[in-house]
mmCIF file of C-alpha atoms in Angstrom:
data_model
loop_
_atom_site.group_PDB
_atom_site.id
_atom_site.type_symbol
_atom_site.label_atom_id
_atom_site.label_comp_id
_atom_site.label_asym_id
_atom_site.label_seq_id
_atom_site.Cartn_x
_atom_site.Cartn_y
_atom_site.Cartn_z
ATOM 1 C CA MET A 1 -3.259 -21.135 -5.303
ATOM 2 C CA ASP A 2 -3.517 -20.357 -9.006
ATOM 3 C CA VAL A 3 -1.575 -17.137 -9.586
ATOM 4 C CA THR A 4 -2.198 -17.121 -13.346
ATOM 5 C CA PRO A 5 -4.453 -14.017 -13.159
ATOM 6 C CA LEU A 6 -1.736 -12.187 -11.188
ATOM 7 C CA ASP A 7 0.947 -13.241 -13.657
ATOM 8 C CA GLU A 8 -1.190 -12.084 -16.582
ATOM 9 C CA ALA A 9 -2.015 -8.737 -14.956
ATOM 10 C CA LEU A 10 1.652 -8.155 -14.131
ATOM 11 C CA LYS A 11 2.687 -9.059 -17.677
ATOM 12 C CA ARG A 12 0.191 -6.518 -19.064
ATOM 13 C CA SER A 13 1.589 -3.865 -16.696
ATOM 14 C CA GLU A 14 5.116 -4.577 -17.881
ATOM 15 C CA GLN A 15 4.041 -4.431 -21.534
ATOM 16 C CA HIS A 16 2.303 -1.088 -21.044
ATOM 17 C CA MET A 17 5.286 0.217 -19.085
ATOM 18 C CA ALA A 18 7.515 -0.634 -22.045
ATOM 19 C CA SER A 19 5.167 1.182 -24.428
ATOM 20 C CA GLY A 20 5.715 4.448 -22.556
ATOM 21 C CA ASP A 21 1.998 5.264 -22.392
ATOM 22 C CA ASP A 22 1.480 6.407 -18.810
ATOM 23 C CA LEU A 23 -2.318 6.198 -18.926
ATOM 24 C CA THR A 24 -2.449 2.604 -20.156
ATOM 25 C CA PHE A 25 0.251 1.706 -17.635
ATOM 26 C CA ALA A 26 -1.854 3.289 -14.868
ATOM 27 C CA GLU A 27 -4.887 1.297 -16.007
ATOM 28 C CA ALA A 28 -2.886 -1.942 -16.151
ATOM 29 C CA ASN A 29 -1.382 -1.177 -12.755
ATOM 30 C CA VAL A 30 -4.858 -0.839 -11.248
ATOM 31 C CA ALA A 31 -5.888 -4.082 -12.954
ATOM 32 C CA PHE A 32 -2.956 -5.772 -11.196
ATOM 33 C CA HIS A 33 -4.116 -4.420 -7.829
ATOM 34 C CA GLU A 34 -7.640 -5.655 -8.591
ATOM 35 C CA ALA A 35 -6.280 -9.120 -9.450
ATOM 36 C CA LEU A 36 -4.292 -9.183 -6.223
ATOM 37 C CA LEU A 37 -7.372 -8.371 -4.163
ATOM 38 C CA ALA A 38 -9.432 -10.908 -6.112
ATOM 39 C CA ALA A 39 -6.827 -13.543 -5.218
ATOM 40 C CA ALA A 40 -7.392 -12.723 -1.551
ATOM 41 C CA GLY A 41 -10.959 -13.984 -1.943
ATOM 42 C CA ASN A 42 -12.528 -11.248 0.154
ATOM 43 C CA PRO A 43 -15.741 -9.951 -1.472
ATOM 44 C CA ILE A 44 -15.796 -6.832 0.724
ATOM 45 C CA LEU A 45 -12.316 -5.835 -0.438
ATOM 46 C CA ASP A 46 -13.338 -6.585 -4.027
ATOM 47 C CA ARG A 47 -16.295 -4.211 -3.780
ATOM 48 C CA LEU A 48 -14.190 -1.511 -2.141
ATOM 49 C CA MET A 49 -11.529 -1.846 -4.826
ATOM 50 C CA HIS A 50 -14.044 -1.600 -7.643
ATOM 51 C CA SER A 51 -15.470 1.568 -6.077
ATOM 52 C CA ILE A 52 -12.067 3.316 -6.049
ATOM 53 C CA ALA A 53 -10.426 1.845 -9.168
ATOM 54 C CA GLY A 54 -11.129 4.946 -11.270
ATOM 55 C CA ARG A 55 -9.553 7.180 -8.645
ATOM 56 C CA MET A 56 -6.528 4.902 -8.513
ATOM 57 C CA VAL A 57 -6.048 5.182 -12.292
ATOM 58 C CA TRP A 58 -6.165 8.964 -11.890
ATOM 59 C CA LEU A 59 -3.642 8.877 -9.017
ATOM 60 C CA PHE A 60 -1.281 6.481 -10.805
ATOM 61 C CA HIS A 61 -1.458 8.617 -13.939
ATOM 62 C CA LEU A 62 -0.711 11.794 -11.952
ATOM 63 C CA THR A 63 2.269 10.114 -10.304
ATOM 64 C CA SER A 64 3.555 8.623 -13.538
ATOM 65 C CA GLN A 65 6.992 10.195 -13.115
ATOM 66 C CA ARG A 66 7.671 7.580 -10.433
ATOM 67 C CA ASP A 67 9.840 4.662 -11.491
ATOM 68 C CA HIS A 68 7.520 2.110 -13.100
ATOM 69 C CA GLU A 69 10.234 -0.537 -13.102
ATOM 70 C CA VAL A 70 10.452 -0.351 -9.306
ATOM 71 C CA ALA A 71 6.680 -0.802 -9.009
ATOM 72 C CA CYS A 72 6.722 -3.805 -11.347
ATOM 73 C CA ARG A 73 9.633 -5.399 -9.449
ATOM 74 C CA GLU A 74 7.734 -4.923 -6.195
ATOM 75 C CA HIS A 75 4.611 -6.429 -7.779
ATOM 76 C CA ARG A 76 6.645 -9.396 -9.036
ATOM 77 C CA SER A 77 7.982 -9.993 -5.496
ATOM 78 C CA ILE A 78 4.439 -9.932 -4.122
ATOM 79 C CA VAL A 79 3.283 -12.436 -6.763
ATOM 80 C CA GLU A 80 6.215 -14.726 -5.947
ATOM 81 C CA ALA A 81 5.330 -14.617 -2.244
ATOM 82 C CA VAL A 82 1.727 -15.518 -3.070
ATOM 83 C CA ARG A 83 2.914 -18.296 -5.411
ATOM 84 C CA SER A 84 5.137 -19.736 -2.679
ATOM 85 C CA GLY A 85 2.212 -19.860 -0.264
ATOM 86 C CA ASN A 86 3.769 -17.396 2.155
ATOM 87 C CA PRO A 87 0.978 -14.965 3.132
ATOM 88 C CA ARG A 88 3.076 -13.191 5.784
ATOM 89 C CA LEU A 89 5.756 -12.368 3.226
ATOM 90 C CA ALA A 90 3.126 -11.239 0.707
ATOM 91 C CA GLU A 91 1.588 -9.014 3.386
ATOM 92 C CA THR A 92 4.960 -7.536 4.360
ATOM 93 C CA LEU A 93 5.938 -6.871 0.741
ATOM 94 C CA THR A 94 2.550 -5.285 0.072
ATOM 95 C CA TYR A 95 2.843 -2.929 3.045
ATOM 96 C CA SER A 96 6.370 -2.050 1.976
ATOM 97 C CA HIS A 97 5.142 -1.341 -1.568
ATOM 98 C CA ILE A 98 2.474 0.992 -0.193
ATOM 99 C CA GLU A 99 4.924 2.828 2.062
ATOM 100 C CA VAL A 100 7.540 3.261 -0.675
ATOM 101 C CA GLY A 101 4.927 4.935 -2.877
ATOM 102 C CA ARG A 102 3.162 7.005 -0.245
ATOM 103 C CA ALA A 103 5.552 9.970 0.102
ATOM 104 C CA PRO A 104 6.193 10.490 -3.638
ATOM 105 C CA SER A 105 2.463 10.271 -4.334
ATOM 106 C CA PHE A 106 1.661 12.869 -1.681
ATOM 107 C CA GLU A 107 4.414 15.150 -2.969
ATOM 108 C CA VAL A 108 2.991 15.066 -6.490
ATOM 109 C CA LEU A 109 -0.537 15.714 -5.269
ATOM 110 C CA GLN A 110 0.602 18.572 -3.047
ATOM 111 C CA SER A 111 2.519 20.186 -5.896
ATOM 112 C CA LEU A 112 -0.561 19.919 -8.126
ATOM 113 C CA ILE A 113 -2.772 21.727 -5.668
ATOM 114 C CA GLY A 114 -0.063 24.138 -4.502
ATOM 115 C CA LEU A 115 0.213 23.061 -0.884
ATOM 116 C CA ASP A 116 3.397 22.826 1.124
ATOM 117 C CA ARG A 117 3.688 19.722 3.272
ATOM 118 C CA GLU A 118 3.891 20.526 6.934
#
């Protein structure tokens, strides 16, 4: 599988992370997620992703205090699993990436709307 689009999207994320501009990093981060789904070759997932990409930029921008370096390292591990042709590892790393980010993202959103998590 050609992972060039994933490599390029990840490189852009890392460049925007280094610039310190949280909005452009959020946009590049979403572009990486779009490239990852495109690599899966599932047109239904592609359409779903395109329909929520704007919301993801908003969410990633709101949660910009999270460690961007951790996210990029996790993305790099996912790309390496895809490159090696190991879909089970890529799947496991992707689920782990989602779970690691879930709680901090919910905490930020809850603080923004003034809700206490029960």
